[in-house]
PDB file of C-alpha atoms in Angstrom:
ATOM      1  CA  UNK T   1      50.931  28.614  -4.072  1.00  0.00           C
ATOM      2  CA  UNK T   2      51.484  24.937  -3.101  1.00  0.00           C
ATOM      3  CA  UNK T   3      48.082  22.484  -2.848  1.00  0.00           C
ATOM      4  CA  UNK T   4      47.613  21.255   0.118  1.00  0.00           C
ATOM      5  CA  UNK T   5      46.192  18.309  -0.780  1.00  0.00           C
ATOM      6  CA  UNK T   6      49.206  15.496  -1.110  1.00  0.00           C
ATOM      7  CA  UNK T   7      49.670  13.363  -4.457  1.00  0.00           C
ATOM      8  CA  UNK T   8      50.988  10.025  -4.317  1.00  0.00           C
ATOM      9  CA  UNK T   9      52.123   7.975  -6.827  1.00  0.00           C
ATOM     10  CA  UNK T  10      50.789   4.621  -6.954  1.00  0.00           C
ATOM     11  CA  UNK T  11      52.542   1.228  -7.535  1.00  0.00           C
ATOM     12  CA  UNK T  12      54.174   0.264 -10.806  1.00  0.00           C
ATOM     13  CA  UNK T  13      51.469   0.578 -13.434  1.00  0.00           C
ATOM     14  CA  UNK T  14      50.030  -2.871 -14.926  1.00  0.00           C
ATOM     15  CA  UNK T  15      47.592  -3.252 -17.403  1.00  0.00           C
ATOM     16  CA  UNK T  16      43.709  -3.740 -16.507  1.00  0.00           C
ATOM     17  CA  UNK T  17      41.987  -7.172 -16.306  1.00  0.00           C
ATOM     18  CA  UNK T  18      39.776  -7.574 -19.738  1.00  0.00           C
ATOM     19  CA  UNK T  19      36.609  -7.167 -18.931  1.00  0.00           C
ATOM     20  CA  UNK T  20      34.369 -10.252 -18.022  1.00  0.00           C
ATOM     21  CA  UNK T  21      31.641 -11.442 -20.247  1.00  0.00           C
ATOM     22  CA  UNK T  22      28.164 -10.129 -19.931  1.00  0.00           C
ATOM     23  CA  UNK T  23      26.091 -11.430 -17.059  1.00  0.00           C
ATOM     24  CA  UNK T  24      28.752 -13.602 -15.431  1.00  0.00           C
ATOM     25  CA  UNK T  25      29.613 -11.969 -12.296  1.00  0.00           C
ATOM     26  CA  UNK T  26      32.881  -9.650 -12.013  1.00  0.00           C
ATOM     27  CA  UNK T  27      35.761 -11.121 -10.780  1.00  0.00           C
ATOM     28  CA  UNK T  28      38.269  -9.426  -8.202  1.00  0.00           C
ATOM     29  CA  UNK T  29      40.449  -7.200  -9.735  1.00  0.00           C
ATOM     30  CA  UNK T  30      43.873  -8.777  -9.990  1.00  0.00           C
ATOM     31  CA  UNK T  31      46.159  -5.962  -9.311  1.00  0.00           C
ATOM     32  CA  UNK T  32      45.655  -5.205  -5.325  1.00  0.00           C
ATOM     33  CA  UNK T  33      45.326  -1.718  -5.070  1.00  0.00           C
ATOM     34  CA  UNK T  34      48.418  -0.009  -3.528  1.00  0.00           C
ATOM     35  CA  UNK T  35      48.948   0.684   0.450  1.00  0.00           C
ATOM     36  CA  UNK T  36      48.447   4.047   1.371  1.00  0.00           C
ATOM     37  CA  UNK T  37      51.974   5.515   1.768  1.00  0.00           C
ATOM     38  CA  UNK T  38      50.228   7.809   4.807  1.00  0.00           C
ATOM     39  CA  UNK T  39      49.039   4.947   6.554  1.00  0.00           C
ATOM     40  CA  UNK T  40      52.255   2.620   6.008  1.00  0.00           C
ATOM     41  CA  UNK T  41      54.547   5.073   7.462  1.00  0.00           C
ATOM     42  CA  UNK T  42      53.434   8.112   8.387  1.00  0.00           C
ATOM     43  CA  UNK T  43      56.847   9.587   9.314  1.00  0.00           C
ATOM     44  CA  UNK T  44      57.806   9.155   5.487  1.00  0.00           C
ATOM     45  CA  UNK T  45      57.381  12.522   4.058  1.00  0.00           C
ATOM     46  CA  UNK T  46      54.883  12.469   0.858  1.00  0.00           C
ATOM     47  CA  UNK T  47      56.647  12.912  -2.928  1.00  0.00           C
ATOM     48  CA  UNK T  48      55.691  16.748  -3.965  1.00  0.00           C
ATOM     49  CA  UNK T  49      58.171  17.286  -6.599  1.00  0.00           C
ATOM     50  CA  UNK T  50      56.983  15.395  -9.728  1.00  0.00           C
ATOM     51  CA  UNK T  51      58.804  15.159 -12.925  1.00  0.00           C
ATOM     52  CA  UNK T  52      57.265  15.425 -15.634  1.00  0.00           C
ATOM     53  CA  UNK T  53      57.487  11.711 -16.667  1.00  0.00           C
ATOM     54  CA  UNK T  54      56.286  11.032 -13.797  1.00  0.00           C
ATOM     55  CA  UNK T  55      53.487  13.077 -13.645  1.00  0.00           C
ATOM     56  CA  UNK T  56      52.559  11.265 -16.911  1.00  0.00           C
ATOM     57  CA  UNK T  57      53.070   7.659 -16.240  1.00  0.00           C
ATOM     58  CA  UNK T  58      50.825   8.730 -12.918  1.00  0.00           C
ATOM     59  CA  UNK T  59      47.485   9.739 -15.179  1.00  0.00           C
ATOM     60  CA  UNK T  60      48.356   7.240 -17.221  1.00  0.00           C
ATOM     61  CA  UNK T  61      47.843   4.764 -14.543  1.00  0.00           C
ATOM     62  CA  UNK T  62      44.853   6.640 -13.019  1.00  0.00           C
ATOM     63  CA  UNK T  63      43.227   6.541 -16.666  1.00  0.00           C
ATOM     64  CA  UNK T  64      43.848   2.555 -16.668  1.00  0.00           C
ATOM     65  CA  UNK T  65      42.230   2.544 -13.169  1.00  0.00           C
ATOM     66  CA  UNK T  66      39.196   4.684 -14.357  1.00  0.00           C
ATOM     67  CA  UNK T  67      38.779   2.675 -17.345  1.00  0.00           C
ATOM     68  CA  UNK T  68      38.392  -1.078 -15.342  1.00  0.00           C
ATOM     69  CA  UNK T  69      36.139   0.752 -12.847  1.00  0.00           C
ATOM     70  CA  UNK T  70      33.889   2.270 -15.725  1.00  0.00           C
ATOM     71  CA  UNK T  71      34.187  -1.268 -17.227  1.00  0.00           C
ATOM     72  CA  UNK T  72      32.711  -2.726 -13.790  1.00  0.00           C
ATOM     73  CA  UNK T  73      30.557  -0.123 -13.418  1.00  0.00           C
ATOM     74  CA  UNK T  74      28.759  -1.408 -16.853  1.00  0.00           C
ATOM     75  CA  UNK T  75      28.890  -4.687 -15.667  1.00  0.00           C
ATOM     76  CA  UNK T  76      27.284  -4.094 -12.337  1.00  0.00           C
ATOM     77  CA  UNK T  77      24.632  -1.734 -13.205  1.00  0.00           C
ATOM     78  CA  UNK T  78      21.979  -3.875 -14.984  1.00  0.00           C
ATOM     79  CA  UNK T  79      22.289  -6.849 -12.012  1.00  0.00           C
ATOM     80  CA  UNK T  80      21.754  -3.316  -9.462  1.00  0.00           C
ATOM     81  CA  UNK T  81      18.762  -2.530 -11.374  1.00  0.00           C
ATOM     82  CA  UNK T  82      16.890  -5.872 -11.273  1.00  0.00           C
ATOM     83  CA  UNK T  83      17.694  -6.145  -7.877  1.00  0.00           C
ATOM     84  CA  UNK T  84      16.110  -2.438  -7.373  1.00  0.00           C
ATOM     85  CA  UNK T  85      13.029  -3.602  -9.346  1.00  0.00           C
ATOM     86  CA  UNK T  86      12.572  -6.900  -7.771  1.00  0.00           C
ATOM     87  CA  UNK T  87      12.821  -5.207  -4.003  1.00  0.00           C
ATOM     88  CA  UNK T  88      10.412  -2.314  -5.006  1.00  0.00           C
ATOM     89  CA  UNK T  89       8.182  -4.841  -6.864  1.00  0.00           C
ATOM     90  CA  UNK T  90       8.697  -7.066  -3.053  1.00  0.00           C
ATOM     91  CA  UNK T  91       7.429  -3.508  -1.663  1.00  0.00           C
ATOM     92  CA  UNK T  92       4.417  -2.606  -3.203  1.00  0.00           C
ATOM     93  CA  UNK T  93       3.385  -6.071  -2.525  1.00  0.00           C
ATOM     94  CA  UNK T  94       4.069  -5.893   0.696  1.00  0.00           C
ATOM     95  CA  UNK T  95       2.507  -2.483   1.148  1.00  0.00           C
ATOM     96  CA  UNK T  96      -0.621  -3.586  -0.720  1.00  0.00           C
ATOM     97  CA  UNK T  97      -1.438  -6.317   2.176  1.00  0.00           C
ATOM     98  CA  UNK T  98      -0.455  -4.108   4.401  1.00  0.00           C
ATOM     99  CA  UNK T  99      -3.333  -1.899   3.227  1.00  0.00           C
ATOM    100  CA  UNK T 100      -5.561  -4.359   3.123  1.00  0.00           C
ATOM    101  CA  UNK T 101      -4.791  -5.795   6.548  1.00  0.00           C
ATOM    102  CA  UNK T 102      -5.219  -2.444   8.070  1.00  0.00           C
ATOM    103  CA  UNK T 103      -8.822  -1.606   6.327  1.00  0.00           C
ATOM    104  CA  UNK T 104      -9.964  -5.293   7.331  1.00  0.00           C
ATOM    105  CA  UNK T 105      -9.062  -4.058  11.170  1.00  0.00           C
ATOM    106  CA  UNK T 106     -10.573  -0.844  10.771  1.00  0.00           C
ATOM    107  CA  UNK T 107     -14.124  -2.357   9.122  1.00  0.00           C
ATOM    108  CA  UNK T 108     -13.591  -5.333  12.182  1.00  0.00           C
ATOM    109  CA  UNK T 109     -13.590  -2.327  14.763  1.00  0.00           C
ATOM    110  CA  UNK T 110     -16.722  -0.506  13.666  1.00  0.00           C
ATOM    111  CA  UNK T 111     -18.222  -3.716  13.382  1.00  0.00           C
ATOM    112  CA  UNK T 112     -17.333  -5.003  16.615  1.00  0.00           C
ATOM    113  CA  UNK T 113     -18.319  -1.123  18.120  1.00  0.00           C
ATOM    114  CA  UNK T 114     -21.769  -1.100  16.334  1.00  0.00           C
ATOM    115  CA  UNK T 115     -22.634  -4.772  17.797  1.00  0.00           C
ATOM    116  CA  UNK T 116     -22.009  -3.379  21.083  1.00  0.00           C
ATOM    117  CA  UNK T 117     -23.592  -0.119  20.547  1.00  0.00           C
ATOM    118  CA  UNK T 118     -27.067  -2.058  19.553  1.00  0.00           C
ATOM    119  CA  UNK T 119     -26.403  -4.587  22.383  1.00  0.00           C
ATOM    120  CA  UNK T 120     -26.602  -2.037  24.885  1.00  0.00           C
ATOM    121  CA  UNK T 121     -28.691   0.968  22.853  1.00  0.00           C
ATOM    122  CA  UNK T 122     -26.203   3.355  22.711  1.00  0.00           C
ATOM    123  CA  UNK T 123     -27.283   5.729  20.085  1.00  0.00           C
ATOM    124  CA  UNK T 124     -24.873   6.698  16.823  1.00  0.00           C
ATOM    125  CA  UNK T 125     -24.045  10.072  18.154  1.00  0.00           C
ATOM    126  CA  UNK T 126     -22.395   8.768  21.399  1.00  0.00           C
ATOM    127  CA  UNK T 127     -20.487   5.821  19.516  1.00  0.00           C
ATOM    128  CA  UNK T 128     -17.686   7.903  20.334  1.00  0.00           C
ATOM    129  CA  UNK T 129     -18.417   6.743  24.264  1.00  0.00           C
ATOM    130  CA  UNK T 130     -17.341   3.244  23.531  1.00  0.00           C
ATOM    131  CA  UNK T 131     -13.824   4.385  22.120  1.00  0.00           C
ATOM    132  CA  UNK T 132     -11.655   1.639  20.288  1.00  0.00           C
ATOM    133  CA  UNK T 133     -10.157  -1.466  22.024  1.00  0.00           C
ATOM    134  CA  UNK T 134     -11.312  -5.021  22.521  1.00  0.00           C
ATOM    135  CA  UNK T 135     -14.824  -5.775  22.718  1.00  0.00           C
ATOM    136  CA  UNK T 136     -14.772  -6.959  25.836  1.00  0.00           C
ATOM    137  CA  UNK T 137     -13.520  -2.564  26.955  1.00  0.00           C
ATOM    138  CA  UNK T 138     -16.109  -1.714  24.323  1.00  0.00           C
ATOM    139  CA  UNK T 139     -18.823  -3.980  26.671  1.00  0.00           C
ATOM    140  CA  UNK T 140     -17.398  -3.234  29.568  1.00  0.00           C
ATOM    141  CA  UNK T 141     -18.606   1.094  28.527  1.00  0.00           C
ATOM    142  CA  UNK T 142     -21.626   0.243  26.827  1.00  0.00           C
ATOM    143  CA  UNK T 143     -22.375  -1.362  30.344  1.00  0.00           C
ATOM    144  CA  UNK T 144     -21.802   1.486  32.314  1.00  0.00           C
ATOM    145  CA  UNK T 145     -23.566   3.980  29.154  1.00  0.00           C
ATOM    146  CA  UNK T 146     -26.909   1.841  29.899  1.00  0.00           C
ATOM    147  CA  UNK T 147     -26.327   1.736  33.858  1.00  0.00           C
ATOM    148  CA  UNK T 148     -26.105   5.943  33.494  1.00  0.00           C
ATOM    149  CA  UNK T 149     -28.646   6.695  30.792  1.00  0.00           C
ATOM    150  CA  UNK T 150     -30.814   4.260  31.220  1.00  0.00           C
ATOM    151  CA  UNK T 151     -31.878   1.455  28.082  1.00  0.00           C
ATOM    152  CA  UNK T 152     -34.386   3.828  26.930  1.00  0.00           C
ATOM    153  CA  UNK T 153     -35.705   2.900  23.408  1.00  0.00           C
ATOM    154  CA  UNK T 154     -34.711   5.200  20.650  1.00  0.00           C
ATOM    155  CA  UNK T 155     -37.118   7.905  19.295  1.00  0.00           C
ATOM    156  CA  UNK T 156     -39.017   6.608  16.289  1.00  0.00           C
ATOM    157  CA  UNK T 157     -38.160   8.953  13.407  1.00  0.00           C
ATOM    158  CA  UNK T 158     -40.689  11.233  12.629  1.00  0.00           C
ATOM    159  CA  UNK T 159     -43.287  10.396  10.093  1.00  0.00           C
ATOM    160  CA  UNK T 160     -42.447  10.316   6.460  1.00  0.00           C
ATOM    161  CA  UNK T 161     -44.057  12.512   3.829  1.00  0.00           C
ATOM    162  CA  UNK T 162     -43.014  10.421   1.054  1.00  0.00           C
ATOM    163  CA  UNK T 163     -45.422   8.242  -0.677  1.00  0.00           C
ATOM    164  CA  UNK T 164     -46.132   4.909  -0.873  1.00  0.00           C
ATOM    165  CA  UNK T 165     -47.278   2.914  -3.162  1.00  0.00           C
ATOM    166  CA  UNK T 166     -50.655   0.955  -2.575  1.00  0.00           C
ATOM    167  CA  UNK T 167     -51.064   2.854   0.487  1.00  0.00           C
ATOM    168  CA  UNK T 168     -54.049   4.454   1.062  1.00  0.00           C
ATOM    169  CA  UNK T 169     -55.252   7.074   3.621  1.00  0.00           C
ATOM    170  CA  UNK T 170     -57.099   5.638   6.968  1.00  0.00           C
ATOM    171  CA  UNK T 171     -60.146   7.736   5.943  1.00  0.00           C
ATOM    172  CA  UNK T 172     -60.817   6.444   2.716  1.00  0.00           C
ATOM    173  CA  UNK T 173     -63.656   3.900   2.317  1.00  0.00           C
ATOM    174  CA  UNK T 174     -63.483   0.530   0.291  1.00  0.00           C
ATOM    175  CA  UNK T 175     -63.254   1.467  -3.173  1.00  0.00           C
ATOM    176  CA  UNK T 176     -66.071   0.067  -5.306  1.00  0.00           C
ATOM    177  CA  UNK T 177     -65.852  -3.441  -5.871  1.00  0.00           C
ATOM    178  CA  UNK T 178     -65.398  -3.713 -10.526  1.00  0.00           C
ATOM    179  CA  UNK T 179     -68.168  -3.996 -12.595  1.00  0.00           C
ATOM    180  CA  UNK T 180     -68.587  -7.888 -13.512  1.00  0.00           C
ATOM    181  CA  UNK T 181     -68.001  -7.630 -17.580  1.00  0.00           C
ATOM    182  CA  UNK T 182     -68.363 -11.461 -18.305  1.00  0.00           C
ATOM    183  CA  UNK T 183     -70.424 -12.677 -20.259  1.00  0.00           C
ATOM    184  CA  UNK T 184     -74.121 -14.404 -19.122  1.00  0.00           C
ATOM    185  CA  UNK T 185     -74.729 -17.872 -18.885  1.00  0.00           C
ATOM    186  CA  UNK T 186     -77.201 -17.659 -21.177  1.00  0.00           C
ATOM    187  CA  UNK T 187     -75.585 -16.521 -24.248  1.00  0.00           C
ATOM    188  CA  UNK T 188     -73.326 -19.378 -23.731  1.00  0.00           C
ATOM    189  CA  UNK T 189     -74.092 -21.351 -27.068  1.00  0.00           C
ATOM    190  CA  UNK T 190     -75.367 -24.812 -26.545  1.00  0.00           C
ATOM    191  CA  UNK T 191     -73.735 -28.018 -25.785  1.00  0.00           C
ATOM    192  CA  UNK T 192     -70.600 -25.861 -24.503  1.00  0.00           C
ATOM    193  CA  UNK T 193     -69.494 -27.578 -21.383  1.00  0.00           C
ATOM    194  CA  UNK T 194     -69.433 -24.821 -18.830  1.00  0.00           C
ATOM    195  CA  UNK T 195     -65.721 -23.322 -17.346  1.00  0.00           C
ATOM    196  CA  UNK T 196     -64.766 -24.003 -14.363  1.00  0.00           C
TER     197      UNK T 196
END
């Protein structure tokens, strides 16, 4: 059984670039990486018979390859990192004003829609009349809410059962005015000046 899948072999094989030092940028790799033999003449037929020798100076290549792109790879990944930390960190930030932006406009609309509501009495069950939008829509509703129910005054609440303190009941006279426990001016000793 034959694979279908075409080998090439690549150019002459040449030994890797050394690696660059730690946090200085990679350069390009000096050996240009060979032209597809497919797409620089596609009438040539593709090599399927490998020798041996061949065969072996091919992986051998291939291993050299995998080695400077593992070697890159090192390089590359902690500068791919930061970046990833630095745009996530950019994110969040961003996301947290966004968040706070959009509950400032949310508190600014109920605001803005109780203002109107107590401008033209509209009651906190039919808030939902007014809708959302400008102030000048939200007006423009309460308007026509008063012109169809009328600017009746709400209903007082009913009357509270809860005490108060220092209240006392209509009914109840004046309490008793204290019993005066000074003392009488004339047990005042003599030659005292008197208190004002």
């Amino acid at each position: 059984m034959t694979d279908p899948t075409p080998v090439t072999a690549p150019a002459a094989p040449t030994d890797p670039a050394p690696p660059a030092p730690t946090g200085v940028a990679p350069q390009a790799d000096p050996v240009a990486p060979s032209p597809d033999p497919v797409a620089a003449d596609p009438a040539k037929p593709l090599k399927t018979d490998w020798t041996p020798e061949e065969a072996t100076t091919v992986i051998a290549e291939l291993r050299r390859e995998n080695a400077s792109w593992r070697t890159k790879y090192q390089q590359a990944e902690p500068i791919v990192k930061a970046h990833e930390q630095a745009q996530e960190a950019a994110k969040s930030e961003v996301q947290r004003v966004t968040d706070q932006l959009d509950t400032a406009q949310k508190t600014i609309a109920e605001l803005t829609r109780e203002a109107v509501a107590a401008k033209y009495g509209v009651p906190a069950e039919d808030y939902d009349f007014l809708g959302s939008g400008t102030r000048e829509e939200m007006e423009a509703k309460g308007e026509r809410y008063r012109a169809r129910f009328g600017s009746a005054p709400a209903p007082t609440p009913p009357p509270s059962d809860r005490p108060v303190e220092g209240l006392r009941p209509g009914a109840s006279p004046t309490p008793p005015a204290p019993p005066d426990t000074s003392y009488p001016a004339d047990w005042r000793p003599r030659g005292l000046p008197e208190r004002s």
